[in-house]
Coordinates of C-alpha atoms in Angstrom, one line a residue:
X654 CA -17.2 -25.6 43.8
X655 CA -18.2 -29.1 45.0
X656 CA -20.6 -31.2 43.4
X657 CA -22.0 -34.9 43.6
X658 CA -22.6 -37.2 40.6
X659 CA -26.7 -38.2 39.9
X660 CA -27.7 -41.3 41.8
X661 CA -26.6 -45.2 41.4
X662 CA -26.8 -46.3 37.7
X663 CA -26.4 -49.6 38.5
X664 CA -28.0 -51.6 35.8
X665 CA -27.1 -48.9 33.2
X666 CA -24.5 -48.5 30.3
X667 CA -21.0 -47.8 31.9
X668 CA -19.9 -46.1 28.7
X669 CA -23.4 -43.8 29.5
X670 CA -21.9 -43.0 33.3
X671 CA -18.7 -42.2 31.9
X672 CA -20.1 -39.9 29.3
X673 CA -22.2 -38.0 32.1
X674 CA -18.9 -37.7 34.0
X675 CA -17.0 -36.3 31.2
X676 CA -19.6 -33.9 30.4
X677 CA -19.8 -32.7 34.1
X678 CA -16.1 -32.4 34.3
X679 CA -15.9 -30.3 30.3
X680 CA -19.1 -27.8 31.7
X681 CA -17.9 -27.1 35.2
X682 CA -14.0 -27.2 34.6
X683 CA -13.6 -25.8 38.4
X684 CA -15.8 -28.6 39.8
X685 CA -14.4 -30.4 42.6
X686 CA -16.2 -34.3 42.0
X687 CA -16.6 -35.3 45.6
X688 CA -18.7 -38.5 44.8
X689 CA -17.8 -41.1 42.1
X690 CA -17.3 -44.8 43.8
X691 CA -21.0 -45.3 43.6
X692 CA -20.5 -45.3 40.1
X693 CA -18.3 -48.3 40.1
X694 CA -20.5 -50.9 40.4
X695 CA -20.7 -54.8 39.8
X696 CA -21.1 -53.9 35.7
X697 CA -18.8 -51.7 35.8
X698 CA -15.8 -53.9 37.2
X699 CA -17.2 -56.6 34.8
X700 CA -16.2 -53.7 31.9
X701 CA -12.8 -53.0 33.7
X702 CA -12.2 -56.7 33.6
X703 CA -12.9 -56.7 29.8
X704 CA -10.2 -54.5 29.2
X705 CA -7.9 -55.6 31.7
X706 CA -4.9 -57.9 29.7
X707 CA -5.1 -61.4 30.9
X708 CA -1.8 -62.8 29.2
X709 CA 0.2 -60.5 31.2
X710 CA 2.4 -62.1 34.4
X711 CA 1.1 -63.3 37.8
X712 CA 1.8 -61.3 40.6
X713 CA 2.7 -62.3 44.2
X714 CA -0.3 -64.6 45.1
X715 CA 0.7 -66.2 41.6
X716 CA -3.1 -66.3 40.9
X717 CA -3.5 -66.0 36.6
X718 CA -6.4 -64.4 34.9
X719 CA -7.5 -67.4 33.8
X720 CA -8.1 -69.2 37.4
X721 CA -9.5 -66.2 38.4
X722 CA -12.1 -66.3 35.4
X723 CA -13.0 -69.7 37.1
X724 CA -14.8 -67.7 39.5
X725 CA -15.7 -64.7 37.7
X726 CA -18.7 -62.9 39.3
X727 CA -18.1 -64.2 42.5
X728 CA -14.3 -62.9 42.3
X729 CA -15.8 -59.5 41.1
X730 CA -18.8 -58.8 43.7
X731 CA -16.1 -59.7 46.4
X732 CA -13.7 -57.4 44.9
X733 CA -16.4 -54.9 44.7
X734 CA -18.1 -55.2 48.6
X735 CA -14.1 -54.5 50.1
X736 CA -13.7 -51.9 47.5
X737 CA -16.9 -49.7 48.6
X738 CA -16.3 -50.7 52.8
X739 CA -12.4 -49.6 52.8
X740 CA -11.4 -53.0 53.3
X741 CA -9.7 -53.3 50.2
X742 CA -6.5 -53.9 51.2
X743 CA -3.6 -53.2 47.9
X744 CA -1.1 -56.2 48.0
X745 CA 2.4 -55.2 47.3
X746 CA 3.8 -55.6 43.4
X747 CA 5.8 -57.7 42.6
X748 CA 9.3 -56.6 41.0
X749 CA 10.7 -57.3 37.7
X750 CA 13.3 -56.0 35.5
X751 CA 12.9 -55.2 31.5
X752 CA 16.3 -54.2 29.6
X753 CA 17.4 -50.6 28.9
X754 CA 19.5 -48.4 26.8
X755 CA 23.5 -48.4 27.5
X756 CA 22.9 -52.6 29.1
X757 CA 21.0 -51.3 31.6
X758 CA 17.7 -52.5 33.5
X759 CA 14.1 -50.6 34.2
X760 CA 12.3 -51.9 37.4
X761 CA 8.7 -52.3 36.9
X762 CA 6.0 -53.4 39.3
X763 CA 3.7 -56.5 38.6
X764 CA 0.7 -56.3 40.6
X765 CA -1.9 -59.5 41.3
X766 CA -4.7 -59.8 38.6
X767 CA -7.2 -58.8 41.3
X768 CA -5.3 -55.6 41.7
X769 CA -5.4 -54.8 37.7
X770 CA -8.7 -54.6 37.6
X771 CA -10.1 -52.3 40.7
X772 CA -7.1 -50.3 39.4
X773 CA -8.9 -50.4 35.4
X774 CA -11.7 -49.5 37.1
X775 CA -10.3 -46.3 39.2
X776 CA -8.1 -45.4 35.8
X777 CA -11.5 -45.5 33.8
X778 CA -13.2 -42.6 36.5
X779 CA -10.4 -40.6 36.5
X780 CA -9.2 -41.0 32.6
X781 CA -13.0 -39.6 32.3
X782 CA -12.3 -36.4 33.6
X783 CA -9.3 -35.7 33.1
X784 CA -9.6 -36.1 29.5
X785 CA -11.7 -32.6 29.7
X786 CA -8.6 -30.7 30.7
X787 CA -5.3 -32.9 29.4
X788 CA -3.2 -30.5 27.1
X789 CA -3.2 -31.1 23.4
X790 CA 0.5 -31.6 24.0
X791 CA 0.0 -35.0 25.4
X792 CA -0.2 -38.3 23.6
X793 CA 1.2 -40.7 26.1
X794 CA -1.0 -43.6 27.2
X795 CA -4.7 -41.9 26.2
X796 CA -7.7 -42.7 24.3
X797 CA -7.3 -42.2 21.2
X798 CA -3.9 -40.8 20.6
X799 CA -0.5 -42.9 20.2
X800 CA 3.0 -42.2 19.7
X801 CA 2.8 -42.2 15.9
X802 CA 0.5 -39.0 16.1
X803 CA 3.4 -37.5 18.6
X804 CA 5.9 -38.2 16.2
X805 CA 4.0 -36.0 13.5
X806 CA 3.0 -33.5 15.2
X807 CA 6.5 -33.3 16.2
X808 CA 7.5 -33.0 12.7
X809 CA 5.0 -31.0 10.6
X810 CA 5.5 -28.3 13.6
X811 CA 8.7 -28.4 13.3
X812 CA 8.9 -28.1 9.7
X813 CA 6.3 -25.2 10.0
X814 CA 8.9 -23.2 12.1
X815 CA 11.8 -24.2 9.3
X816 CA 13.6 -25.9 12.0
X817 CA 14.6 -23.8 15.3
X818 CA 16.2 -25.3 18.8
X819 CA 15.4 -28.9 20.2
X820 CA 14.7 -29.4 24.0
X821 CA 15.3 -32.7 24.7
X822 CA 13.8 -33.8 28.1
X823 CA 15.0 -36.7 30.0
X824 CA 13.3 -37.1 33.4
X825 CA 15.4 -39.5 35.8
X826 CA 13.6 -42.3 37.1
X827 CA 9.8 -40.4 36.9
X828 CA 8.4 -42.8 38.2
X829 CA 10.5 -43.9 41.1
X830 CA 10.6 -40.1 42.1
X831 CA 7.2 -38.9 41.6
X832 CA 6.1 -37.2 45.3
X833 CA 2.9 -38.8 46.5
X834 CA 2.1 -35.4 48.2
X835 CA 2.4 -33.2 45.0
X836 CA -0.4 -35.9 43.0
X837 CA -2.4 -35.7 46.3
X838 CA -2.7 -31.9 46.0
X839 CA -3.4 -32.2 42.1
X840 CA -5.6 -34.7 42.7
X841 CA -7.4 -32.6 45.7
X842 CA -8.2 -30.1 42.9
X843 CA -10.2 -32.1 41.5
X844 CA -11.1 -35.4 43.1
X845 CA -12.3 -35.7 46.9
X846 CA -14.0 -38.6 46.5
X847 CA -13.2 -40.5 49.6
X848 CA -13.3 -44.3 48.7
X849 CA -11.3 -43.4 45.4
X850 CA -8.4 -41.7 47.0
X851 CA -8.2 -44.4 49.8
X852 CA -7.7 -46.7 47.0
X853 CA -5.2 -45.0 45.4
X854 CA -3.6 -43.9 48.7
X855 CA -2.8 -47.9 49.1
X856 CA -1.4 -48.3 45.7
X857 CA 0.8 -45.3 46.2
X858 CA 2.0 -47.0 49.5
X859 CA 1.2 -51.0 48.8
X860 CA 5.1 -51.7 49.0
X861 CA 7.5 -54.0 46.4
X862 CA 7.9 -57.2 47.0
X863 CA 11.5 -58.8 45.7
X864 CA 14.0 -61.3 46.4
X865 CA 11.5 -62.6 49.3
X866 CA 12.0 -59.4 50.6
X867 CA 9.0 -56.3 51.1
X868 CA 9.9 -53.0 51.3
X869 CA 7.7 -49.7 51.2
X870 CA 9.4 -46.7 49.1
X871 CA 8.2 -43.6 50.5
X872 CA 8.6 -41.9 47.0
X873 CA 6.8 -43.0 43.2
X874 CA 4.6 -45.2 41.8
X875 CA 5.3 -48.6 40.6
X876 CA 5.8 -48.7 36.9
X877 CA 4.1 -51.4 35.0
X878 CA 0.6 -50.8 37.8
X879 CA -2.7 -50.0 35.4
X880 CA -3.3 -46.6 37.4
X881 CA 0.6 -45.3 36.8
X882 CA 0.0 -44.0 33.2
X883 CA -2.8 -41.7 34.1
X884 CA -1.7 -40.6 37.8
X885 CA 2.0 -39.7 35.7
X886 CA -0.6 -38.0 33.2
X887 CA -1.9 -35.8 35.9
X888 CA 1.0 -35.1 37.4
X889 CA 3.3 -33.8 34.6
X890 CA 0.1 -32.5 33.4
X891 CA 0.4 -29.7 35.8
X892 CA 4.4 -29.6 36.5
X893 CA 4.7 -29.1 33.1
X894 CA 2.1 -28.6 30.2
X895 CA 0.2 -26.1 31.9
X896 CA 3.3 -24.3 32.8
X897 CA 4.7 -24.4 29.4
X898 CA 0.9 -23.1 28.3
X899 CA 0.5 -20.5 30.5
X900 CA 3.5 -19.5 32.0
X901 CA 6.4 -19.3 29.4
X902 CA 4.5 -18.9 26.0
X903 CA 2.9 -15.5 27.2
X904 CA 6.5 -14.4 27.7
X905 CA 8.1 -16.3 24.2
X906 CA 9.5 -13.9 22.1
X907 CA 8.7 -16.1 19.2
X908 CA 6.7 -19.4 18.2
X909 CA 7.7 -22.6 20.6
X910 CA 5.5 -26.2 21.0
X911 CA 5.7 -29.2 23.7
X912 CA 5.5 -32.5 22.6
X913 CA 5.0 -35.0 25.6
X914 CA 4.7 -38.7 25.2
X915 CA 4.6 -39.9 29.1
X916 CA 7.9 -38.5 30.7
X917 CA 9.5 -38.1 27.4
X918 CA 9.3 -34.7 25.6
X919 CA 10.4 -32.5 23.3
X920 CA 9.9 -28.6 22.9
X921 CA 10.8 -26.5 19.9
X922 CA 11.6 -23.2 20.1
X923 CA 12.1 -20.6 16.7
X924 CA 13.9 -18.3 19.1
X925 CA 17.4 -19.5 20.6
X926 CA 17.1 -16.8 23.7
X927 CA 13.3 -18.4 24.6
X928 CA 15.2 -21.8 24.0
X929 CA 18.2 -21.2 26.8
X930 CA 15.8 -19.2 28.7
X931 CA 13.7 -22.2 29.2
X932 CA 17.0 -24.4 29.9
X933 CA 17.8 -22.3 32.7
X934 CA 14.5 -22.3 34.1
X935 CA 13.1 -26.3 33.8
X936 CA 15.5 -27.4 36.5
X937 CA 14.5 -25.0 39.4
X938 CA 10.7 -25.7 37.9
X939 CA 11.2 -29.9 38.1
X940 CA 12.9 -29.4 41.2
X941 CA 10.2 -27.1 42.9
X942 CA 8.2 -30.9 42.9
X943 CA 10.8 -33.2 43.3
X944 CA 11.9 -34.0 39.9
X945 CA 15.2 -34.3 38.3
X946 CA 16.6 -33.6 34.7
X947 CA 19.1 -35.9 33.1
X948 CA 21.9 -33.8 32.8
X949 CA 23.2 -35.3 30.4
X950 CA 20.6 -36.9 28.5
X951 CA 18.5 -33.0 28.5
X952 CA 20.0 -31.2 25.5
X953 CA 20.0 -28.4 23.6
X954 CA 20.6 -28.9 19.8
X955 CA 20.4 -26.7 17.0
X956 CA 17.4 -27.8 14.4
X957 CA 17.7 -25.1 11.4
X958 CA 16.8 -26.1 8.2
X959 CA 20.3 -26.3 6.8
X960 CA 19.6 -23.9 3.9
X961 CA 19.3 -21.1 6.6
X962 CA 21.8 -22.1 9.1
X963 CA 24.7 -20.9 7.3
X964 CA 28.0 -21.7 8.2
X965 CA 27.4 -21.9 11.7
X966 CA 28.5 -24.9 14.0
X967 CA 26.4 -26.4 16.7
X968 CA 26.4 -26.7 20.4
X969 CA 29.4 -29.7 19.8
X970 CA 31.6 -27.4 17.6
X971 CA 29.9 -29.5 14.3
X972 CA 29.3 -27.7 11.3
X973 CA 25.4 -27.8 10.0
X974 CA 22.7 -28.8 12.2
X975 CA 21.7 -31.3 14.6
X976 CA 19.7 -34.4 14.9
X977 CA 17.8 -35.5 18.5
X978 CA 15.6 -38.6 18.7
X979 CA 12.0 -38.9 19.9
X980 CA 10.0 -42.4 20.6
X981 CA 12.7 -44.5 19.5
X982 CA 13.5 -42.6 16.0
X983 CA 16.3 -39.6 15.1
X984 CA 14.9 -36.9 13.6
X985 CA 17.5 -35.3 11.0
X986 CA 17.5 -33.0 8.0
X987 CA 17.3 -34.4 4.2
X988 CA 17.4 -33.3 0.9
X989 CA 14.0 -33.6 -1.1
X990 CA 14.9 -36.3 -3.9
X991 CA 12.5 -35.0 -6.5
X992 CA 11.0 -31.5 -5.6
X993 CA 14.5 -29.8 -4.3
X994 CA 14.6 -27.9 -0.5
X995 CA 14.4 -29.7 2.9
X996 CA 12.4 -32.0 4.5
X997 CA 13.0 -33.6 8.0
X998 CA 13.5 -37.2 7.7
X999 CA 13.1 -40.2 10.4
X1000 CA 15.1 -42.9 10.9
X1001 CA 15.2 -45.7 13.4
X1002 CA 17.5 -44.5 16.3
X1003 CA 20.5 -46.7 16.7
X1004 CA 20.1 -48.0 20.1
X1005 CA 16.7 -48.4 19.3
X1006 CA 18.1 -50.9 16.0
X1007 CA 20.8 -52.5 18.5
X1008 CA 18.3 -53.6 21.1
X1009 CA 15.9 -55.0 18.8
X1010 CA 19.0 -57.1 17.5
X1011 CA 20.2 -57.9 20.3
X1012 CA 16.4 -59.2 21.8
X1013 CA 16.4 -61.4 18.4
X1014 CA 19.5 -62.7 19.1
X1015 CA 18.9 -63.7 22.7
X1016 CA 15.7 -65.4 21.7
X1017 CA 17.2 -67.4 18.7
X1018 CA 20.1 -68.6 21.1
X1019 CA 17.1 -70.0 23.8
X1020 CA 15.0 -71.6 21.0
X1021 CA 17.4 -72.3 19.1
X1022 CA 16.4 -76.3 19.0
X1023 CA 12.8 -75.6 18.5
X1024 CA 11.5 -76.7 15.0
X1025 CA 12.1 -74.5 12.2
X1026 CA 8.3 -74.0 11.6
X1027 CA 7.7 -72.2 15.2
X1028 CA 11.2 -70.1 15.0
X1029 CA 9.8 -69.2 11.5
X1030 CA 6.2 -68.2 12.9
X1031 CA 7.9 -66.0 16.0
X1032 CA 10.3 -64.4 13.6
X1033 CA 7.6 -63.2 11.4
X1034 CA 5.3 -61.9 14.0
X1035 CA 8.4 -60.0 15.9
X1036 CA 9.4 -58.8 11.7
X1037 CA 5.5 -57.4 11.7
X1038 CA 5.6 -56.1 14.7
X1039 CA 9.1 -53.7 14.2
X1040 CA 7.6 -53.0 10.9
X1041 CA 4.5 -51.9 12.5
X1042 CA 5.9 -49.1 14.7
X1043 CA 9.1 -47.9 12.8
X1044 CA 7.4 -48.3 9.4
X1045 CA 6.8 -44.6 8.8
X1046 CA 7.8 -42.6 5.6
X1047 CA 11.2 -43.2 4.3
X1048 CA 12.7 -45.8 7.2
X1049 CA 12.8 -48.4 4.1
X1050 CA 16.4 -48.9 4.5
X1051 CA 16.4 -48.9 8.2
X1052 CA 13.5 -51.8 7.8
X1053 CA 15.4 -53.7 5.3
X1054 CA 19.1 -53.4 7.4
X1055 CA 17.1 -55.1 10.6
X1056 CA 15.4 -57.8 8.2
X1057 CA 19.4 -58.7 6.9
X1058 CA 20.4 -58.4 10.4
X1059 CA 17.6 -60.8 11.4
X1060 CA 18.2 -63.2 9.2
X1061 CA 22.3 -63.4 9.8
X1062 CA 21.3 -64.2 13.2
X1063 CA 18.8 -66.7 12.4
X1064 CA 21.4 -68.6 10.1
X1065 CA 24.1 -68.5 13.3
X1066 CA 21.7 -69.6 15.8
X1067 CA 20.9 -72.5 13.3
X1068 CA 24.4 -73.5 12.8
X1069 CA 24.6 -73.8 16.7
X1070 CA 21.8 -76.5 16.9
X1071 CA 24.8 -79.3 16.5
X1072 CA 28.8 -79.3 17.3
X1073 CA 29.4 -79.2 13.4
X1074 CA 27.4 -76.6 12.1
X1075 CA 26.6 -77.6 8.9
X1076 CA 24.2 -75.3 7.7
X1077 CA 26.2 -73.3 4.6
X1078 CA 24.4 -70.3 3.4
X1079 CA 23.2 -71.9 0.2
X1080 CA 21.0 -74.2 2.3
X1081 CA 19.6 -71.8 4.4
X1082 CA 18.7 -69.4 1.3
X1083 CA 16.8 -72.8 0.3
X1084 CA 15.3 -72.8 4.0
X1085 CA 14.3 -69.0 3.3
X1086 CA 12.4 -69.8 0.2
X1087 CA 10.3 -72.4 2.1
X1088 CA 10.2 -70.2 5.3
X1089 CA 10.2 -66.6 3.8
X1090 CA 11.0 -63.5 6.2
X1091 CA 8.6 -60.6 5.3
X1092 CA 9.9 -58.0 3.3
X1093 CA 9.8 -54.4 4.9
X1094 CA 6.1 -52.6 4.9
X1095 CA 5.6 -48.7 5.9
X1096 CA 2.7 -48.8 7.1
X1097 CA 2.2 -45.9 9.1
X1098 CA 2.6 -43.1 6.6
X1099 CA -1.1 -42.9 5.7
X1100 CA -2.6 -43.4 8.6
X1101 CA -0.4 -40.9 10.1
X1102 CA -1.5 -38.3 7.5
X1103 CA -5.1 -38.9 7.8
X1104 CA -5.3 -39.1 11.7
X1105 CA -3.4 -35.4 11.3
X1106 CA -5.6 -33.4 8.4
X1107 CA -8.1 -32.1 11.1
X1108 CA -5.4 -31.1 13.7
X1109 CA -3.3 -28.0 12.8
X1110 CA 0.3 -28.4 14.7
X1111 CA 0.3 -24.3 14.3
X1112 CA -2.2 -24.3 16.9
X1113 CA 0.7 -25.5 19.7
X1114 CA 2.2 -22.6 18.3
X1115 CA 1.5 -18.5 19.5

């Protein structure tokens, strides 16, 4: 079926547009939307420039957000005429490199300012319908959902099933290997539009530009572009949730879930033959659209609650059961301190802890001659900001370790202002008093639980 959005709304609400879209897309799931650019209009890029970041880099014209704000409509009704004629023509992105796991490095691509925006724009249309069909699975990079809800659903389901078998997925280099002809035939299931998939046909082959050098990568989209998160969305969206959905939990023997943040997931399984079952089977089905699992890094662990995994050893010949990690924290078994049984328990995962050191560290050795005051302010909002995301139940200790850790590398990188380093520790503990570090704060545990009462994880669950 084929259909064609209402007329030109052009001096109306965009969040209104959006909402007609979304409704379209939710009542006619098998409609096909073959006109949508006429909704982007002059408002509408004004919106997708409101949410656009503007402290984020420059990209290879070097133009900011703020000299482009200089010139604001004019920049915008330009963007918008090339946009609607075809002329639009997507300028390659710039590379860059942020640190990994293990001392390695992620490339990501930093497209112009110009670029962010038509790109909001597209991201905002699609995002809009989309949204209608995304699996409840999913929590990476959509409205209204965030890793922290991932992270519980993970574990109240997984408490629900008293433990089982962990599926760790590790997807090498999504992102780099994603086949622009697989998202075109998603995307053809859905959105036709011809202007929109131009667009998006120029992104997917705009080229990288680095060391001087251009070059045009036949396979993936660049990470770090504003239309990657959702174009990843739709693409795993079919490779995988709607597999998982309608393919393997018909067949389960017993109970199993998905949890997908991005290209990171994690599936729990109550039965160990549906869990090998599906080890055997996710390599041919990754592969069938050119994807590949870590192999090393995809693992199989054993997740019983301990009380009922008996003497048993797990898949490394250890006695009692495993731990994996998820969004940056490792999920493990604890004793209950006050009401007796199990409980699973989070903790910051250790490279996680390491490369947060080891960020502090390199900062404090480049500003290491600025005044106290500003490496006092910087701390603190990098202190709040680890506290914010790995603040969750019971990480108290973690929290408190990095704060210690923090502050021995302040102290060093302050003795290294002069030749003699003559800061001994009872003068700094004076500096601290003057220039306190903030204790540790959880302060994800209710919101967690709040954001959760009206979602049941059972419901992943057959």
């Amino acid at each position: 079926m084929e259909g064609n959005m209402p007329g030109t709304l052009s001096s109306g609400s965009v969040k209104t547009r959006l909402q007609r879209i979304a409704e379209l897309a939710r009542e006619r799931p098998e409609m096909v939307f073959t006109s949508l650019s006429h909704v982007i209009d002059i408002y509408f890029l004004e919106e997708a420039y409101a949410r656009t970041r503007k402290d984020g880099a420059a990209g290879v014209d070097g133009q900011t957000a703020k000299e482009y704000a200089a010139n604001l409509r004019a920049n915008l009704q330009s963007l918008l005429d090339r946009f609607k004629a075809g002329a639009y023509q997507a300028p390659p992105v710039r590379r860059a490199y942020i640190p990994k796991e293990g001392g390695k490095s992620r490339p990501i691509g930093i497209p112009t300012f110009e670029d962010k925006v038509l790109q909001r724009a597209v991201a905002m249309v699609l995002e809009a319908i989309y949204e209608q069909e995304f699996s409840d699975c999913s929590y990476g990079f959509r409205p209204g959902r965030s890793a922290h809800q991932a992270l519980e659903v993970l574990r109240d389901g997984t408490m629900d099933l008293y433990g089982g078998w962990v599926l760790e997925l590790d997807i090498q280099s999504f992102f780099d290997e994603l086949e622009p002809s697989h998202l075109r035939s998603f995307l053809d299931q859905r959105v036709q539009d011809g202007v929109l998939r131009r667009t998006i046909d120029k992104w997917l082959k705009a080229g990288v530009v680095e060391g001087g050098k251009i070059s045009h990568p036949q396979l993936g989209t660049p990470q770090g572009g504003v239309i990657s998160p959702i174009l990843a969305n739709i693409y795993l969206h079919h490779v995988l949730d709607v597999w998982f959905e309608n393919v393997f939990k018909p067949r389960s023997k017993g109970p199993a879930f998905l949890v997908r943040y991005a290209d990171d997931g994690v599936m729990v399984f109550e039965q160990e033959s549906d869990a090998r079952r599906v080890m055997d089977v996710l390599p041919k089905r990754f592969g069938k659209y050119g994807l590949t699992l870590h192999p090393e890094k995809t693992r199989l662990i054993p997740f019983r609650r301990p009380r009922l995994y008996g003497g048993s050893t797990d898949l490394n010949g250890k006695a009692g059961p495993g731990a994996f990690d998820f969004l940056g924290f490792t999920h493990h078994w604890c004793r209950k301190r006050h009401a007796g049984g199990w409980a699973i328990r989070r903790k910051t995962a250790k490279s996680r802890f390491s490369r947060g050191l080891k960020q502090i560290t390199e900062w404090c050795r480049r500003h290491r001659h600025d005044p106290v005051t500003e490496q006092h302010e910087a701390l603190v909002r990098k202190l709040r900001g680890h506290y914010a995301y790995y603040g969750l139940p019971w990480t108290w200790e973690n929290l408190s370790g990095f704060r210690r850790q923090v502050m021995l590398i302040w102290w060093k990188w302050l003795n290294r202002r002069s030749q003699r380093g003559n800061m001994p520790w009872g003068i700094f503990e004076k500096l601290l008093k003057r220039y306190p570090l903030p204790e540790p704060v959880m302060t994800r545990g209710a919101v967690c639980r709040r954001l959760q009462r009206t979602r049941d994880p059972r419901s992943r669950m057959r």
